[in-house]
CSV table of C-alpha atoms and ligand atoms in Angstrom, one decimal:
chain,number,residue,atom,x,y,z
A,184,MET,CA,0.0,0.0,0.0
A,185,GLN,CA,1.1,3.6,-0.8
A,186,SER,CA,2.7,5.4,2.1
A,187,ARG,CA,0.4,8.1,3.5
A,188,VAL,CA,0.6,10.9,6.1
A,189,ALA,CA,-1.2,10.0,9.3
A,190,LEU,CA,-2.1,12.2,12.3
A,191,VAL,CA,-3.0,10.5,15.5
A,192,THR,CA,-4.2,12.9,18.2
A,193,GLY,CA,-3.2,12.0,21.7
A,194,GLY,CA,-0.6,9.7,20.2
A,195,THR,CA,1.6,10.0,23.3
A,196,GLY,CA,-1.0,8.2,25.5
A,197,GLY,CA,-1.7,4.5,26.1
A,198,ILE,CA,-3.9,3.7,23.1
A,199,GLY,CA,-2.5,6.4,20.9
A,200,THR,CA,1.1,5.1,21.2
A,201,SER,CA,0.0,1.7,19.9
A,202,ILE,CA,-2.0,3.3,17.0
A,203,VAL,CA,1.1,5.4,16.0
A,204,GLN,CA,3.2,2.2,16.1
A,205,ARG,CA,0.7,0.2,14.0
A,206,LEU,CA,0.3,2.9,11.3
A,207,ALA,CA,4.1,3.2,11.1
A,208,GLN,CA,4.4,-0.6,10.8
A,209,MET,CA,1.9,-0.3,7.9
A,210,GLY,CA,4.4,2.0,6.2
A,211,HIS,CA,2.8,5.3,6.9
A,212,LYS,CA,4.5,8.6,8.0
A,213,VAL,CA,3.0,9.4,11.3
A,214,ALA,CA,2.6,12.5,13.4
A,215,THR,CA,1.0,13.4,16.7
A,216,ASN,CA,0.4,16.4,19.0
A,217,TYR,CA,1.8,17.2,22.3
A,218,ARG,CA,0.8,19.8,24.9
A,219,ASP,CA,3.9,19.8,27.1
A,220,GLU,CA,7.0,20.1,24.9
A,221,ALA,CA,9.4,18.2,27.2
A,222,LYS,CA,7.0,15.3,27.5
A,223,GLY,CA,6.4,15.3,23.7
A,224,ARG,CA,10.1,15.2,22.9
A,225,ALA,CA,10.9,12.5,25.5
A,226,TRP,CA,8.1,10.3,24.0
A,227,GLN,CA,9.5,11.0,20.5
A,228,ALA,CA,12.9,9.9,21.6
A,229,GLN,CA,11.4,6.8,23.1
A,230,MET,CA,9.8,6.0,19.7
A,231,LYS,CA,13.0,6.7,17.9
A,232,GLY,CA,14.7,4.1,20.2
A,233,LEU,CA,12.2,1.6,18.9
A,234,GLY,CA,13.0,2.5,15.3
A,235,ILE,CA,9.9,4.6,14.7
A,236,ASP,CA,10.2,8.2,13.4
A,237,VAL,CA,7.2,10.3,14.6
A,238,ALA,CA,6.7,14.0,13.8
A,239,ILE,CA,5.4,15.9,16.7
A,240,ALA,CA,3.6,19.3,16.8
A,241,GLN,CA,2.2,21.3,19.6
A,242,GLY,CA,-1.6,21.6,20.0
A,243,ASP,CA,-4.5,21.4,22.4
A,244,VAL,CA,-7.2,19.8,20.3
A,245,SER,CA,-10.0,21.5,22.4
A,246,SER,CA,-9.0,24.8,20.8
A,247,PRO,CA,-10.0,25.4,17.2
A,248,GLU,CA,-7.0,27.8,16.7
A,249,GLN,CA,-4.5,25.4,18.2
A,250,ALA,CA,-5.9,22.5,16.2
A,251,GLU,CA,-5.6,24.4,13.0
A,252,ALA,CA,-2.0,25.4,13.8
A,253,LEU,CA,-1.2,21.8,14.6
A,254,ILE,CA,-2.5,20.6,11.2
A,255,ARG,CA,-0.4,23.3,9.4
A,256,ASP,CA,2.7,22.3,11.3
A,257,VAL,CA,2.2,18.6,10.5
A,258,GLU,CA,1.7,19.5,6.8
A,259,ARG,CA,4.9,21.5,6.9
A,260,GLN,CA,6.8,18.5,8.4
A,261,LEU,CA,5.2,15.6,6.4
A,262,GLY,CA,2.8,16.9,3.8
A,263,PRO,CA,-1.0,16.8,3.6
A,264,VAL,CA,-2.8,14.6,6.1
A,265,ASP,CA,-4.5,11.6,4.5
A,266,ILE,CA,-5.3,9.6,7.6
A,267,LEU,CA,-6.7,11.1,10.8
A,268,VAL,CA,-7.3,9.3,14.0
A,269,ASN,CA,-9.3,11.4,16.5
A,270,ASN,CA,-8.0,9.7,19.6
A,271,ALA,CA,-7.2,12.4,22.2
A,272,GLY,CA,-9.6,12.2,25.2
A,273,ILE,CA,-10.0,12.6,28.9
A,274,THR,CA,-12.4,11.6,31.7
A,275,ARG,CA,-13.8,13.7,34.4
A,276,ASP,CA,-16.0,11.1,36.1
A,277,SER,CA,-18.8,12.2,38.5
A,278,THR,CA,-22.4,11.3,39.1
A,279,PHE,CA,-24.5,13.9,37.2
A,280,HIS,CA,-26.1,15.4,40.3
A,281,ARG,CA,-22.6,16.4,41.5
A,282,MET,CA,-21.1,17.2,38.1
A,283,SER,CA,-19.7,20.8,37.7
A,284,PRO,CA,-20.0,22.8,34.5
A,285,GLN,CA,-16.2,22.5,34.1
A,286,GLN,CA,-16.3,18.7,34.2
A,287,TRP,CA,-19.0,18.8,31.5
A,288,THR,CA,-17.3,21.4,29.2
A,289,ASP,CA,-13.8,19.9,29.6
A,290,VAL,CA,-14.9,16.5,28.4
A,291,ILE,CA,-17.1,17.8,25.6
A,292,GLY,CA,-14.4,20.1,24.5
A,293,THR,CA,-11.5,17.6,24.5
A,294,ASN,CA,-13.5,14.5,23.3
A,295,LEU,CA,-16.1,15.9,20.9
A,296,ASN,CA,-15.4,19.5,19.9
A,297,SER,CA,-11.9,18.3,19.1
A,298,CYS,CA,-13.3,16.2,16.2
A,299,PHE,CA,-14.6,19.4,14.6
A,300,ASN,CA,-11.4,21.3,15.4
A,301,VAL,CA,-9.0,18.8,13.9
A,302,THR,CA,-11.1,17.3,11.1
A,303,ARG,CA,-12.2,20.7,9.7
A,304,PRO,CA,-8.7,21.8,8.6
A,305,VAL,CA,-8.0,18.4,6.8
A,306,ILE,CA,-11.3,17.6,5.1
A,307,GLU,CA,-11.0,19.9,2.2
A,308,GLY,CA,-7.6,18.6,1.2
A,309,MET,CA,-8.8,15.0,1.4
A,310,ARG,CA,-11.8,15.9,-0.8
A,311,GLU,CA,-9.5,17.5,-3.4
A,312,ARG,CA,-7.2,14.5,-3.4
A,313,LYS,CA,-10.1,12.1,-3.5
A,314,TRP,CA,-8.7,9.9,-0.7
A,315,GLY,CA,-9.0,9.9,3.1
A,316,ARG,CA,-9.4,7.8,6.2
A,317,ILE,CA,-10.9,9.3,9.4
A,318,VAL,CA,-11.3,7.2,12.5
A,319,GLN,CA,-12.9,8.3,15.7
A,320,ILE,CA,-11.9,6.6,19.0
A,321,SER,CA,-15.2,6.5,20.8
A,322,SER,CA,-16.0,4.1,23.7
A,323,ILE,CA,-18.2,1.2,24.9
A,324,ASN,CA,-19.6,3.8,27.3
A,325,GLY,CA,-20.8,5.9,24.4
A,326,GLN,CA,-22.8,2.8,23.3
A,327,LYS,CA,-24.2,1.6,26.6
A,328,GLY,CA,-23.8,4.7,29.0
A,329,GLN,CA,-22.0,4.4,32.3
A,330,TYR,CA,-22.7,5.3,35.9
A,331,GLY,CA,-20.6,8.5,36.6
A,332,GLN,CA,-20.0,9.4,32.9
A,333,ALA,CA,-22.9,11.5,31.6
A,334,ASN,CA,-20.3,13.9,30.1
A,335,TYR,CA,-18.1,11.2,28.6
A,336,ALA,CA,-20.9,9.0,27.3
A,337,ALA,CA,-22.5,12.1,25.7
A,338,ALA,CA,-19.3,13.1,24.0
A,339,LYS,CA,-18.5,9.5,22.9
A,340,ALA,CA,-22.0,8.9,21.5
A,341,GLY,CA,-21.7,12.3,19.7
A,342,MET,CA,-18.4,11.1,18.1
A,343,HIS,CA,-20.3,8.3,16.3
A,344,GLY,CA,-23.0,10.8,15.2
A,345,PHE,CA,-20.2,12.8,13.7
A,346,THR,CA,-18.8,9.7,12.0
A,347,ILE,CA,-22.0,8.7,10.3
A,348,SER,CA,-22.8,12.2,9.0
A,349,LEU,CA,-19.3,12.8,7.6
A,350,ALA,CA,-19.3,9.3,6.1
A,351,GLN,CA,-22.4,10.2,4.0
A,352,GLU,CA,-21.1,13.6,3.0
A,353,ASN,CA,-17.7,12.4,1.9
A,354,ALA,CA,-18.2,8.9,0.5
A,355,LYS,CA,-18.1,10.2,-3.1
A,356,PHE,CA,-14.7,11.6,-2.5
A,357,GLY,CA,-12.9,8.4,-1.6
A,358,ILE,CA,-13.0,9.2,2.1
A,359,THR,CA,-14.2,6.7,4.7
A,360,VAL,CA,-15.2,7.7,8.2
A,361,ASN,CA,-15.5,5.1,10.9
A,362,THR,CA,-15.6,4.7,14.6
A,363,VAL,CA,-13.7,2.2,16.9
A,364,SER,CA,-15.4,1.7,20.3
A,365,PRO,CA,-13.0,0.2,22.7
A,366,GLY,CA,-14.0,-1.4,26.0
A,367,TYR,CA,-11.8,-1.1,29.1
A,368,ILE,CA,-8.2,-1.0,28.1
A,369,ALA,CA,-5.2,-1.1,30.5
A,370,THR,CA,-4.0,2.5,30.2
A,371,ASP,CA,-3.7,5.3,32.7
A,372,MET,CA,-7.3,6.3,32.1
A,373,VAL,CA,-8.6,3.0,33.4
A,374,MET,CA,-6.0,2.7,36.1
A,375,ALA,CA,-7.4,6.0,37.5
A,376,VAL,CA,-10.7,4.3,38.3
A,377,PRO,CA,-10.7,3.2,42.0
A,378,GLU,CA,-9.4,-0.4,42.2
A,379,GLU,CA,-12.5,-1.7,43.9
A,380,VAL,CA,-14.7,-0.3,41.2
A,381,ARG,CA,-12.3,-1.4,38.4
A,382,ASN,CA,-12.4,-5.0,39.7
A,383,LYS,CA,-16.2,-5.0,39.5
A,384,ILE,CA,-16.0,-3.8,35.9
A,385,VAL,CA,-13.4,-6.5,34.9
A,386,ALA,CA,-15.7,-9.1,36.4
A,387,GLN,CA,-18.3,-8.1,33.8
A,388,ILE,CA,-16.0,-8.6,30.8
A,389,PRO,CA,-16.5,-12.1,29.2
A,390,THR,CA,-12.8,-12.4,28.3
A,391,GLY,CA,-12.0,-11.9,32.0
A,392,ARG,CA,-9.4,-9.2,31.4
A,393,LEU,CA,-8.8,-5.7,30.4
A,394,GLY,CA,-7.9,-5.1,26.7
A,395,ASN,CA,-4.5,-4.1,25.4
A,396,PRO,CA,-3.8,-1.0,23.5
A,397,GLU,CA,-2.4,-3.1,20.6
A,398,GLU,CA,-5.9,-4.7,20.3
A,399,ILE,CA,-7.4,-1.3,19.6
A,400,ALA,CA,-4.6,-0.3,17.2
A,401,TYR,CA,-5.4,-3.5,15.2
A,402,ALA,CA,-9.0,-2.4,14.9
A,403,VAL,CA,-8.0,1.1,13.7
A,404,GLY,CA,-5.6,-0.4,11.2
A,405,PHE,CA,-8.4,-2.5,9.7
A,406,PHE,CA,-10.1,0.6,8.3
A,407,ILE,CA,-7.0,2.1,6.6
A,408,PRO,CA,-6.0,0.0,3.5
A,409,ASP,CA,-7.5,0.7,0.0
A,410,GLU,CA,-9.4,-2.7,0.3
A,411,ALA,CA,-11.4,-1.1,3.2
A,412,GLY,CA,-12.7,1.6,0.9
A,413,TRP,CA,-16.3,0.3,0.9
A,414,ILE,CA,-16.5,0.3,4.7
A,415,THR,CA,-17.7,3.6,5.9
A,416,GLY,CA,-19.9,4.8,8.8
A,417,ALA,CA,-19.2,1.6,10.8
A,418,ASN,CA,-18.8,1.4,14.5
A,419,LEU,CA,-16.4,-1.4,15.4
A,420,SER,CA,-16.6,-2.7,19.0
A,421,ALA,CA,-13.5,-4.0,20.5
A,422,ASN,CA,-14.5,-4.7,24.1
A,423,GLY,CA,-13.8,-8.3,25.1
A,424,GLY,CA,-17.5,-9.1,24.7
A,425,GLN,CA,-18.7,-6.6,27.4
A,426,TYR,CA,-21.3,-5.0,25.2
A,427,MET,CA,-22.7,-6.7,22.1
A,428,GLY,CA,-25.5,-4.2,21.1
A,429,TRP,CA,-26.0,-3.7,17.4
B,1891,CAA,N1,-24.2,0.9,39.0
B,1891,CAA,C1,-25.0,1.1,40.1
B,1891,CAA,N2,-24.6,1.8,41.2
B,1891,CAA,C2,-23.3,2.2,41.2
B,1891,CAA,C3,-22.5,2.0,40.2
B,1891,CAA,C4,-22.9,1.3,39.0
B,1891,CAA,N3,-22.1,1.1,38.0
B,1891,CAA,N4,-21.3,2.6,40.5
B,1891,CAA,C5,-21.4,3.2,41.7
B,1891,CAA,N5,-22.7,2.9,42.2
B,1891,CAA,C6,-23.3,3.3,43.4
B,1891,CAA,C7,-22.4,2.8,44.6
B,1891,CAA,O1,-22.7,1.4,44.9
B,1891,CAA,C8,-22.8,3.7,45.7
B,1891,CAA,O2,-24.0,3.3,46.2
B,1891,CAA,P1,-24.4,3.6,47.8
B,1891,CAA,O3,-24.3,5.0,48.0
B,1891,CAA,O4,-25.7,3.0,47.9
B,1891,CAA,O5,-23.3,2.8,48.6
B,1891,CAA,C9,-23.0,5.0,45.0
B,1891,CAA,O6,-23.2,4.7,43.6
B,1891,CAA,C10,-21.8,5.9,45.1
B,1891,CAA,O7,-20.7,5.2,44.6
B,1891,CAA,P2,-19.2,5.7,44.9
B,1891,CAA,O8,-18.9,5.5,46.4
B,1891,CAA,O9,-18.2,5.1,44.0
B,1891,CAA,O10,-19.4,7.3,44.6
B,1891,CAA,P3,-18.4,8.4,44.2
B,1891,CAA,O11,-19.1,9.6,44.1
B,1891,CAA,O12,-17.1,8.3,45.1
B,1891,CAA,O13,-17.9,7.9,42.8
B,1891,CAA,C11,-18.0,7.4,40.5
B,1891,CAA,C12,-18.8,7.7,41.7
B,1891,CAA,C13,-17.1,8.6,40.1
B,1891,CAA,C14,-19.0,7.1,39.4
B,1891,CAA,C15,-17.1,6.1,40.7
B,1891,CAA,O14,-18.0,5.1,41.1
B,1891,CAA,C16,-16.4,5.7,39.5
B,1891,CAA,O15,-15.2,6.2,39.3
B,1891,CAA,N6,-16.9,4.8,38.7
B,1891,CAA,C17,-16.3,4.3,37.5
B,1891,CAA,C18,-16.8,5.0,36.3
B,1891,CAA,C19,-16.2,4.5,35.1
B,1891,CAA,O16,-16.4,3.3,34.7
B,1891,CAA,N7,-15.3,5.2,34.4
B,1891,CAA,C20,-14.6,4.7,33.3
B,1891,CAA,C21,-13.2,5.4,33.2
B,1891,CAA,S1,-12.2,4.7,32.0
B,1891,CAA,C22,-12.9,5.2,30.6
B,1891,CAA,O17,-13.8,6.0,30.5
B,1891,CAA,C23,-12.4,4.5,29.3
B,1891,CAA,C24,-13.6,3.9,28.6
B,1891,CAA,O18,-14.0,4.5,27.6
B,1891,CAA,C25,-14.0,2.5,28.9
B,1892,NAP,P1,-4.4,8.4,27.9
B,1892,NAP,O1,-3.4,7.3,28.0
B,1892,NAP,O2,-4.8,9.2,29.0
B,1892,NAP,O3,-4.0,9.3,26.7
B,1892,NAP,C1,-4.7,10.4,26.3
B,1892,NAP,C2,-4.0,11.2,25.3
B,1892,NAP,O4,-4.8,12.3,24.8
B,1892,NAP,C3,-2.6,11.8,25.8
B,1892,NAP,O5,-1.7,11.7,24.7
B,1892,NAP,C4,-3.0,13.2,26.1
B,1892,NAP,O6,-1.9,14.1,26.0
B,1892,NAP,C5,-4.0,13.5,25.0
B,1892,NAP,N1,-4.8,14.6,25.3
B,1892,NAP,C6,-5.7,14.8,26.3
B,1892,NAP,N2,-6.3,16.0,26.3
B,1892,NAP,C7,-5.8,16.6,25.2
B,1892,NAP,C8,-6.0,17.9,24.6
B,1892,NAP,N3,-6.9,18.8,25.1
B,1892,NAP,N4,-5.3,18.2,23.4
B,1892,NAP,C9,-4.5,17.3,22.9
B,1892,NAP,N5,-4.2,16.1,23.4
B,1892,NAP,C10,-4.9,15.8,24.5
B,1892,NAP,O7,-5.8,7.7,27.4
B,1892,NAP,P2,-6.1,6.4,26.5
B,1892,NAP,O8,-6.6,5.4,27.4
B,1892,NAP,O9,-4.9,6.1,25.6
B,1892,NAP,O10,-7.3,6.9,25.7
B,1892,NAP,C11,-7.2,7.3,24.3
B,1892,NAP,C12,-8.6,7.5,23.7
B,1892,NAP,O11,-9.3,6.2,23.8
B,1892,NAP,C13,-9.5,8.5,24.5
B,1892,NAP,O12,-10.3,9.2,23.6
B,1892,NAP,C14,-10.3,7.6,25.4
B,1892,NAP,O13,-11.5,8.2,25.7
B,1892,NAP,C15,-10.5,6.4,24.5
B,1892,NAP,N6,-10.9,5.2,25.2
B,1892,NAP,C16,-10.1,4.7,26.1
B,1892,NAP,C17,-10.4,3.5,26.7
B,1892,NAP,C18,-9.6,2.9,27.8
B,1892,NAP,O14,-10.1,1.9,28.4
B,1892,NAP,N7,-8.4,3.3,28.1
B,1892,NAP,C19,-11.6,2.9,26.4
B,1892,NAP,C20,-12.4,3.4,25.4
B,1892,NAP,C21,-12.0,4.6,24.8
B,1892,NAP,P3,-1.3,14.8,27.4
B,1892,NAP,O15,-0.2,13.9,27.7
B,1892,NAP,O16,-1.0,16.2,26.9
B,1892,NAP,O17,-2.4,14.8,28.4
């Protein structure tokens, strides 16, 4: 397959790192964003040590201005973005009756508004070049809801609404738009859930374990090749069997 330019937002995180590695192994030139430069450079050096060159550019994806500047920086370093994985995300868990406006807006801003902010500056180029791959990293909790996550579940369900609308608008331009909905994966985000609560969640997973970031990266990689060009608007669950709604 032709080598393309890929941007993975939140590529320095648990799942993002595996997606970056997978896309690089598939032969693509990969970039990600950082917010803290020292952290970004240290992660880049770590990838270099594994034989993977990753371009990095500063940008908080909850800001339209910073997201646009991020895209332009990546274009300067690698060329136009053909593959976009909207992966950056946060949790601010709280039962709704205690949730603050800040907890709501932080999660909607980083997890959902980011999809507009980052995709808007790349979509016109993809349409002109008649090829593109856009993948949203949503969540099992956007599909089934979750106690303590009204903000997160709303954002994650919104991401798939975004996917299926963009998929329709851009199908004629060789652009596919899909969602991957991971279940509970062993990253910092899940390790931040109190251990007692986390153990109860793991007990509900038919595979009997948390997922690995590589298992999500595999699902993302599935949507990228030319052969996947007829698969658009899909929501691929990768959750160890915890939720099987369709
Ligand atoms: N279903 C029913 N009741 C529940 C419940 C659930 N899933 N979770 C908690 N409760 C109940 C508790 O039993 C407790 O009841 P009592 O008052 O009768 O004892 C009550 O709710 C309060 O529970 P806590 O003591 O835990 O309350 P808290 O305010 O300290 O914390 C919480 C609430 C923030 C929601 C906490 O329970 C929590 O962190 N839950 C995990 C939420 C979660 O799954 N987050 C996922 C993070 S990872 C991620 O988001 C990645 C992804 O996409 C999968
Ligand atoms: P993680 O390890 O916490 O990584 C999150 C990444 O997003 C980090 O690189 C972080 O960068 C970046 N990020 C956060 N806010 C940002 C912002 N405003 N602008 C730019 N980058 C930002 O989380 P993860 O577990 O890998 O999660 C990745 C994605 O998968 C998220 O969207 C999450 O909701 C989703 N997901 C995770 C799970 C799971 O079980 N782990 C399950 C389903 C879905 P900084 O270092 O700058 O913070």
